[in-house]
Structures are given as C-alpha cells and as structure tokens.
mmCIF file of C-alpha atoms in Angstrom:
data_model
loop_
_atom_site.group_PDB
_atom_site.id
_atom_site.type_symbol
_atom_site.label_atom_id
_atom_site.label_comp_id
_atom_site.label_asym_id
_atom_site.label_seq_id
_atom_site.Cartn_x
_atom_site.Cartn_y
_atom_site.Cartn_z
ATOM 1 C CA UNK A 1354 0.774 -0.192 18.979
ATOM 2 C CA UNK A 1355 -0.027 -2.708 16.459
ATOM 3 C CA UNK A 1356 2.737 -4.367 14.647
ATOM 4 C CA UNK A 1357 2.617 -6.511 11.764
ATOM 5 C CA UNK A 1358 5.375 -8.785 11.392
ATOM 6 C CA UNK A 1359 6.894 -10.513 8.155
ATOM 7 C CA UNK A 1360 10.249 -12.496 7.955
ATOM 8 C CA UNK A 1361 12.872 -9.813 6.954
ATOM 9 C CA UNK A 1362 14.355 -12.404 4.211
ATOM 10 C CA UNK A 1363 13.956 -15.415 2.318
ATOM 11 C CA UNK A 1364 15.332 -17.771 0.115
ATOM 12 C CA UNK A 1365 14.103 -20.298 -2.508
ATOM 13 C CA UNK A 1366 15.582 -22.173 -5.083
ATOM 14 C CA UNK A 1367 14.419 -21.658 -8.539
ATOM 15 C CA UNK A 1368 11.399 -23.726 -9.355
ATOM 16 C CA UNK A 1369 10.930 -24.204 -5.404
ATOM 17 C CA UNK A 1370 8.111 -23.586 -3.293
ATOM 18 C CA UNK A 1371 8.365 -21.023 -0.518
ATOM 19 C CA UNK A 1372 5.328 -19.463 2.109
ATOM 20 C CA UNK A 1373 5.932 -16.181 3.107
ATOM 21 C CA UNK A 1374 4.038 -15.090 6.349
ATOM 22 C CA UNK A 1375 2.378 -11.961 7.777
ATOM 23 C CA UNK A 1376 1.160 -12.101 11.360
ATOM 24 C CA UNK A 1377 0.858 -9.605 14.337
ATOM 25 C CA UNK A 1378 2.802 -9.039 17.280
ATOM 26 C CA UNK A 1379 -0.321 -9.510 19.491
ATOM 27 C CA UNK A 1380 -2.997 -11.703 18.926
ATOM 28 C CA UNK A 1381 -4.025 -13.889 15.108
ATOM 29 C CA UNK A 1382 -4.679 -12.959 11.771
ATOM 30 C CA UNK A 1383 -7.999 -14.257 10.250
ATOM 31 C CA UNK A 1384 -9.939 -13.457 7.178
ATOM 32 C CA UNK A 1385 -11.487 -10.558 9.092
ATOM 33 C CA UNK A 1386 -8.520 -8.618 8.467
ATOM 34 C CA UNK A 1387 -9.117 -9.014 4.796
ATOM 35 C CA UNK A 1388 -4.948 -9.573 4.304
ATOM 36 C CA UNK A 1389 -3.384 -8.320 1.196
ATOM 37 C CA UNK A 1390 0.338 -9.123 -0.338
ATOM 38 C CA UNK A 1391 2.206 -6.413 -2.593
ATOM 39 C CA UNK A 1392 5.754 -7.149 -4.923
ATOM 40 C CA UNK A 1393 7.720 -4.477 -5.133
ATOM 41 C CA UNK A 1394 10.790 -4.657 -7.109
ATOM 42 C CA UNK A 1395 13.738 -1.311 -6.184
ATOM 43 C CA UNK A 1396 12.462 1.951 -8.066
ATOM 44 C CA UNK A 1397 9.275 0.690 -8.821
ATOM 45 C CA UNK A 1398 5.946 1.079 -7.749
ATOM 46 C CA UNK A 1399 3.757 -2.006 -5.451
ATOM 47 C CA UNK A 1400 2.255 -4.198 -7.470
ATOM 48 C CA UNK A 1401 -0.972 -5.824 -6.510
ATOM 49 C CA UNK A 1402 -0.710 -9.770 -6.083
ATOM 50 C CA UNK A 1403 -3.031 -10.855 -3.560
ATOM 51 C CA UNK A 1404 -6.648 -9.467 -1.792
ATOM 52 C CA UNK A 1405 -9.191 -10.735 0.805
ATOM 53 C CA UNK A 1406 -6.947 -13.574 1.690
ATOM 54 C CA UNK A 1407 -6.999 -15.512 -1.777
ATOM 55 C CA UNK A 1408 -7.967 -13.875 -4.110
ATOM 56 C CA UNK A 1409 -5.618 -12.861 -7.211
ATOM 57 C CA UNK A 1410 -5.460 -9.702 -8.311
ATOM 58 C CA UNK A 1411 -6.086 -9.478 -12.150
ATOM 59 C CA UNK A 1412 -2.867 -10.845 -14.259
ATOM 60 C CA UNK A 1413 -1.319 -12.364 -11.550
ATOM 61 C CA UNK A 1414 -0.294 -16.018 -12.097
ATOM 62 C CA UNK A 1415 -1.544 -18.886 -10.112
ATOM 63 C CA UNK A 1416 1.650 -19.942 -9.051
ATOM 64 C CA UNK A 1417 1.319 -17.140 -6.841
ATOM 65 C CA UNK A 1418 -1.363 -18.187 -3.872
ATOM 66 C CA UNK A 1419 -2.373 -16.920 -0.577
ATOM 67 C CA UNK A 1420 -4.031 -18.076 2.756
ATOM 68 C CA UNK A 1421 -4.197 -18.279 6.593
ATOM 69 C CA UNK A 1422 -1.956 -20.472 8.096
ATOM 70 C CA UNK A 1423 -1.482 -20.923 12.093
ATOM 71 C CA UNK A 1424 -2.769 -17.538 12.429
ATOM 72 C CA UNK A 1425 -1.081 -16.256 10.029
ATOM 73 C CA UNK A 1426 -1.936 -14.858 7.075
ATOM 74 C CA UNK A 1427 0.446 -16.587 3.946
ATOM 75 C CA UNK A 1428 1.607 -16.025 0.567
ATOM 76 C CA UNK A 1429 3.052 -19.291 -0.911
ATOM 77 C CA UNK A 1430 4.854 -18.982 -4.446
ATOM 78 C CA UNK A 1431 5.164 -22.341 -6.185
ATOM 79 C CA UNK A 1432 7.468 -22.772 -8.835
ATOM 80 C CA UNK A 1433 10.035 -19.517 -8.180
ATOM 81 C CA UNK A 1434 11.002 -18.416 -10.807
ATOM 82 C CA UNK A 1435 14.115 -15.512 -11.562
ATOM 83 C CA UNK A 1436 12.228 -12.621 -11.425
ATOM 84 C CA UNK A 1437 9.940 -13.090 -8.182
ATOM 85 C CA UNK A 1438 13.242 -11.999 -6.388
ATOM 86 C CA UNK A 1439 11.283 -8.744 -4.988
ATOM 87 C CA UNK A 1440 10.099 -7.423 -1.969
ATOM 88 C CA UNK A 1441 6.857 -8.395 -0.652
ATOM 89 C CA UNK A 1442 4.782 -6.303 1.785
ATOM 90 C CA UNK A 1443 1.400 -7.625 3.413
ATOM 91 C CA UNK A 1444 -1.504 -5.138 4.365
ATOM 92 C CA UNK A 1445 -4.060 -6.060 7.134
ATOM 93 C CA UNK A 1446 -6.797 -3.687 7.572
ATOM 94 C CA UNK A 1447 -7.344 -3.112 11.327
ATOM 95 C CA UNK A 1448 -10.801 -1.626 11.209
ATOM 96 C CA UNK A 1449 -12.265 1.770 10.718
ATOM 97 C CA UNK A 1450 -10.274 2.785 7.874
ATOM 98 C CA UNK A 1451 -6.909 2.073 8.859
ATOM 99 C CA UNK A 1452 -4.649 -0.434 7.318
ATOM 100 C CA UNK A 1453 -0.583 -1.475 8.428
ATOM 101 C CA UNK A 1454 1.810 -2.823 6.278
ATOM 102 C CA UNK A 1455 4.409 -5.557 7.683
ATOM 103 C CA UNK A 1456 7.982 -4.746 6.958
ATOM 104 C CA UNK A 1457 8.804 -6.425 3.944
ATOM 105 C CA UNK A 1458 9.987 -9.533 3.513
ATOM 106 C CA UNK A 1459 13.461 -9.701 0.814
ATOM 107 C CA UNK A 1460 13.143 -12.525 -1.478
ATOM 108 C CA UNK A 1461 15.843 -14.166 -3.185
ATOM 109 C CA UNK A 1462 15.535 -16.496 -5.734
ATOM 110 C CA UNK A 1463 19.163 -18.357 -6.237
ATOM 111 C CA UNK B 188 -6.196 1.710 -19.098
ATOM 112 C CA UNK B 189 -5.841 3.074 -15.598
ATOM 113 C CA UNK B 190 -3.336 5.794 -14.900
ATOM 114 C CA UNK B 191 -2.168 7.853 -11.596
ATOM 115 C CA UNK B 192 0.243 10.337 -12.274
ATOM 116 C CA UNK B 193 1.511 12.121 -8.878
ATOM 117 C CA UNK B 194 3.208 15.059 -8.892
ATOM 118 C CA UNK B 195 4.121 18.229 -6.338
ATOM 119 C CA UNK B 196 7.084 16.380 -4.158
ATOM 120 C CA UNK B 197 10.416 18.326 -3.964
ATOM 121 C CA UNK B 198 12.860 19.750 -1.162
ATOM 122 C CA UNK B 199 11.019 21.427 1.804
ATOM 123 C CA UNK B 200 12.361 22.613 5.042
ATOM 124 C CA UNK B 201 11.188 20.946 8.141
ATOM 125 C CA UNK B 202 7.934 22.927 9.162
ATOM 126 C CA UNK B 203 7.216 23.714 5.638
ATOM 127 C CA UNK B 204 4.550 22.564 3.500
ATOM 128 C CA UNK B 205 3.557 21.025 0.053
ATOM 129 C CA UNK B 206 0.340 19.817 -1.825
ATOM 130 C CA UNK B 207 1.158 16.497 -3.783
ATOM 131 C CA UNK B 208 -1.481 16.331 -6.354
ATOM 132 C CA UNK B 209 -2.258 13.053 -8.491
ATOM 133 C CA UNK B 210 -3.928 12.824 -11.552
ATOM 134 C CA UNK B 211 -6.347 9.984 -12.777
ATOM 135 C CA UNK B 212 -7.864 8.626 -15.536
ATOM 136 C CA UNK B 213 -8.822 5.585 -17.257
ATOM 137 C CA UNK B 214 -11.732 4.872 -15.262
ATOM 138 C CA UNK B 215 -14.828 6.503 -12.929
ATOM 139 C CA UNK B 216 -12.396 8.346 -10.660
ATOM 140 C CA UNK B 217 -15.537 9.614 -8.656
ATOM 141 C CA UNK B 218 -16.834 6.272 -7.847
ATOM 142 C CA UNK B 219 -13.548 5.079 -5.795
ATOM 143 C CA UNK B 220 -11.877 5.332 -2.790
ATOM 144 C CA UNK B 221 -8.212 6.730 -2.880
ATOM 145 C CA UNK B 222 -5.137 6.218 -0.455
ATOM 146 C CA UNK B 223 -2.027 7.339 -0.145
ATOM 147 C CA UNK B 224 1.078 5.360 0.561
ATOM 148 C CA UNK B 225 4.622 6.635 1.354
ATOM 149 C CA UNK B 226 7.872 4.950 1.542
ATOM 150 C CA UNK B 227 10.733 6.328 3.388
ATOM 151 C CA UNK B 228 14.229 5.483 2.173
ATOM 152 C CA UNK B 229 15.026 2.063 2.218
ATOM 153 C CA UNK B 230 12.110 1.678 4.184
ATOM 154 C CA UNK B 231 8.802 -0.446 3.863
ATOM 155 C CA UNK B 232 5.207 0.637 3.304
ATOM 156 C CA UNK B 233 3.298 3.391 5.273
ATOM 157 C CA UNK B 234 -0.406 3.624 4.781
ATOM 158 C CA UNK B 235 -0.859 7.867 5.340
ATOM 159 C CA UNK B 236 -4.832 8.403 4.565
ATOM 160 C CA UNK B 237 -7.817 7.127 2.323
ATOM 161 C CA UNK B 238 -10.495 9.085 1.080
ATOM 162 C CA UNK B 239 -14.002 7.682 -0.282
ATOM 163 C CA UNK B 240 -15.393 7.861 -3.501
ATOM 164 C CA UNK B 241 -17.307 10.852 -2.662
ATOM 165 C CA UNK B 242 -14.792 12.833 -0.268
ATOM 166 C CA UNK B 243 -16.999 12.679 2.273
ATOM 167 C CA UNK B 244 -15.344 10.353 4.930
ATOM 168 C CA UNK B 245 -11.035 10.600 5.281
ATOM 169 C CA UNK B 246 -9.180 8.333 8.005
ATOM 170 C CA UNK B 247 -5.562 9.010 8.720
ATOM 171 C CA UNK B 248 -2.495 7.629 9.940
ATOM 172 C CA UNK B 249 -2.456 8.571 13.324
ATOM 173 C CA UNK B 250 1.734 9.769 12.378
ATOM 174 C CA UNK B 251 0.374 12.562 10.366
ATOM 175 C CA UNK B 252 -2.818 13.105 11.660
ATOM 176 C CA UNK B 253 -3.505 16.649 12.307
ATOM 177 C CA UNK B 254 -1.078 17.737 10.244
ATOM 178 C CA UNK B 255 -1.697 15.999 6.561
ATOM 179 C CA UNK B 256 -5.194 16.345 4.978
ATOM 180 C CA UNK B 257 -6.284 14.480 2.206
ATOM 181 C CA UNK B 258 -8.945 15.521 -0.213
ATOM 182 C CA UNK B 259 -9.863 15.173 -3.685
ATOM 183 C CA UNK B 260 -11.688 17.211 -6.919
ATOM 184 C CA UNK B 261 -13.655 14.648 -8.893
ATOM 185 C CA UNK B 262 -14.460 17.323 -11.650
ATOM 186 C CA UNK B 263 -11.075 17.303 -12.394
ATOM 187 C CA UNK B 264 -10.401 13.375 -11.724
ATOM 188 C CA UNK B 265 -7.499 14.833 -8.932
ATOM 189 C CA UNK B 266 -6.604 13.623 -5.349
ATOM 190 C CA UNK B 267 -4.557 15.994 -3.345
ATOM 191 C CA UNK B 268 -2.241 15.152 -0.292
ATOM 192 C CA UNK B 269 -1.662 18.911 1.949
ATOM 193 C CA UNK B 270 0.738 18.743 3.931
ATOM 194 C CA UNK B 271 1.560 20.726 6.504
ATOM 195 C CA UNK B 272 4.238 21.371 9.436
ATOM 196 C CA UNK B 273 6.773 18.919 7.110
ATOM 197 C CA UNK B 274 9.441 16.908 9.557
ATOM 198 C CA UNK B 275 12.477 14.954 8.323
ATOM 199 C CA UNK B 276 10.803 11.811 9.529
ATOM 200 C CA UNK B 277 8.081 12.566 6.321
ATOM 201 C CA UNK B 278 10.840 12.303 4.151
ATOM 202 C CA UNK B 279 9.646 9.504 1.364
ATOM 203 C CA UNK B 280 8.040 8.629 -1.873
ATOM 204 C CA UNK B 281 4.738 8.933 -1.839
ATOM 205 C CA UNK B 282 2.448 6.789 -3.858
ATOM 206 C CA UNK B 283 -1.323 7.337 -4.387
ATOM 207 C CA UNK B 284 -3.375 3.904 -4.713
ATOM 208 C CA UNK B 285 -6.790 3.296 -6.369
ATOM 209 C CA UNK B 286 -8.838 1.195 -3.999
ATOM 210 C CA UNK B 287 -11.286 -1.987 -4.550
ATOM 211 C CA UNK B 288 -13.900 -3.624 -2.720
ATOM 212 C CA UNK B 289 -17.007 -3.205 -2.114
ATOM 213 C CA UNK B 290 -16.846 -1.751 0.916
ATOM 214 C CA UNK B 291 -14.979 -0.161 3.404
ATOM 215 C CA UNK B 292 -13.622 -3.544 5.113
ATOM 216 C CA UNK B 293 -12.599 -5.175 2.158
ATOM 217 C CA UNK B 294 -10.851 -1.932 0.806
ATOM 218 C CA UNK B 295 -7.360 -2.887 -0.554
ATOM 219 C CA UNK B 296 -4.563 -1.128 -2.664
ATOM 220 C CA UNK B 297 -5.369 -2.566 -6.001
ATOM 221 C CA UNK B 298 -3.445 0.019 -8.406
ATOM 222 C CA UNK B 299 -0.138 2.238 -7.574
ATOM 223 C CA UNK B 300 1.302 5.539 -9.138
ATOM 224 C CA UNK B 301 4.828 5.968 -9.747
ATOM 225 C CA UNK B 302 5.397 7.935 -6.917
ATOM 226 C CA UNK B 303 6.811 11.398 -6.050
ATOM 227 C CA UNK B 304 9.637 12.260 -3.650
ATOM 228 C CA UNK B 305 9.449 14.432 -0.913
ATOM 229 C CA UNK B 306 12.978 15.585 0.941
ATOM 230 C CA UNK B 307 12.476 17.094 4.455
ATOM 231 C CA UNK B 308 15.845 18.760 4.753
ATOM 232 C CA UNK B 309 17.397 22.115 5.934
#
C-alpha cells in the first residue's frame, strides 16, 4: 500500500522561511507524479496553492513556491506570515486515475 | 464565478445508503472532470472517485470501491456520489472538487465545495 508521507507539524517564525515536504514511503517523488499542495484552515474547505510541481494556482502569492527536493516533492513558504498557520495536504497522482493525499502537515506560525 | 454547492449528507445507519448530490455553475460543467474528496473527523484528505468530463470513464478508491458509484447529469450541471452499504469508517465531510489539466495525468483538485457531512451511526 502506497503511503505518502508529510511531517505531522511545523513551525516558523513570522517572516521566516520554512519547506514543507511530501514524499513516499517506498521509492521517490518526481515530476511524474504531477505533486499538488492544498491549505486548509479548521471548518473550511482545501484551497488550491500549488499544481504540476510549481505551478501556482490562480491568486496565490509568490511567496508561496513549490518543487522537488531529494526526492521529495516541496512546498517552501517565504516570508510566513500570521495567517499561513493552516494545514497543508500534498496530492500525488499514482497513475490511472488515482491520486493519495499525505497526512497533513500542522503549521504554526509563532 | 465558480460555485459547488453539495448537499444530501445526514445520519445513516451502518449498511444504509445516501446520494450526495452537488450542484455547479459558473462555468462549462460538461467539459470537466469531477472528484470527490472526504475528510473524516480530525482526519486528513481521502481522494473517493473522479469522473470525466463526459461520464464516461470513473476510477475509485479502492476503500469504497464496489460499494460507492459516482456519476454525474450535465443537463442539469449535477455530480452525484451513491452510496451504498454505509460503514462507520465512511463517516466524513465530503467535498466535491472541479478538476484541471489537460489530461488525465496532470488532473489536480483545483476548486473545493463546502462540503457535506455524513454520520455513519446506529
């Protein structure tokens, strides 16, 4: 069974840099996988942040970036601010129209 | 401006069923794939089942497969979840998702509904 793995939490000071990763429990994540990255904030719907890798979704600020890093796929926020403190889920899609989402990884911003 | 608007969730007993319906406008509803999404409590993300533009190909999660069938009306802009033989473990908001890309591959989740609840509980 195919696991996707994110760190549960994470921390950043505001105006601080932090890279969130999404990886699997068995093998590397490339650009084949076409990763995605979701916020979610409680009682509200997924928003859309990041697709194919790097590309931002529409509205989303460029302080928000993503990318494959050691085999990893990688969602770096630069410049934290107060109200990034969500949840952010990644999405790989594993072929023939199936996709898994990684658990969710807590952000704090403090 | 793109809406989804799901509806049907509520308090079934475990083998029971219930049809979550949601509604769509604000753009060709016909010419795009459609997922749903559920979240158990406190839980992450669970990709259930897509559907393309033109209903013709589904893919499911293999937890519900056999048991949940997606399909949608694109006369009446409407993507419908069945679901059948309920267990508590189903228990979750479900969220439909417009999806982009041009094709199958690059699909991703680009806009979410609100949600419904479903409660699996005797």
């Amino acid at each position: 069974q195919t696991v996707v793995t994110q760190e549960p939490s994470f921390s950043v000071s505001p105006g601080g840099t932090v890279t969130l990763t999404c990886g699997l429990s068995s093998g590397s994540v490339s650009t084949s996988y076409y990763p995605s990255w979701y916020q979610q904030t409680p009682g509200q719907a997924p928003r859309t942040l990041i697709y194919s890798t790097n590309t931002r979704s529409s509205g989303v600020p460029d302080r928000f970036s993503g990318s494959i890093l050691e085999n990893k796929a990688a969602l770096t926020i630069t410049g934290a601010q107060a109200d990034d403190e969500s949840d952010y889920y990644c999405a790989l899609h594993m072929g023939s129209g199936f996709w898994v989402f990684g658990g969710g990884t807590k952000l704090t911003v403090l | 401006e793109v809406q989804l608007l799901e509806s049907g969730g509520g308090l079934v007993q475990p083998g029971g069923s219930l049809r979550l319906s949601c509604a769509a406008s604000g753009f060709t509803f016909g010419s795009y794939a459609m997922s749903w999404v559920r979240q158990a409590p406190g839980k992450g993300l669970e990709w259930v089942s897509v559907i393309s533009g033109s209903g013709s190909t589904t893919y499911y999660a293999d937890s519900v497969k056999g048991r949940f069938t997606i399909s949608r009306d694109n006369s009446k802009n409407t993507l419908y979840l069945q679901m059948n033989s309920l267990r508590a473990e189903d228990m979750a908001v479900y969220y439909c998702a417009k999806m982009e890309g041009k094709q199958l591959v690059q699909w991703y989740f680009h806009f979410w509904g609100q949600g419904t609840l479903v409660t699996v509980s005797s």
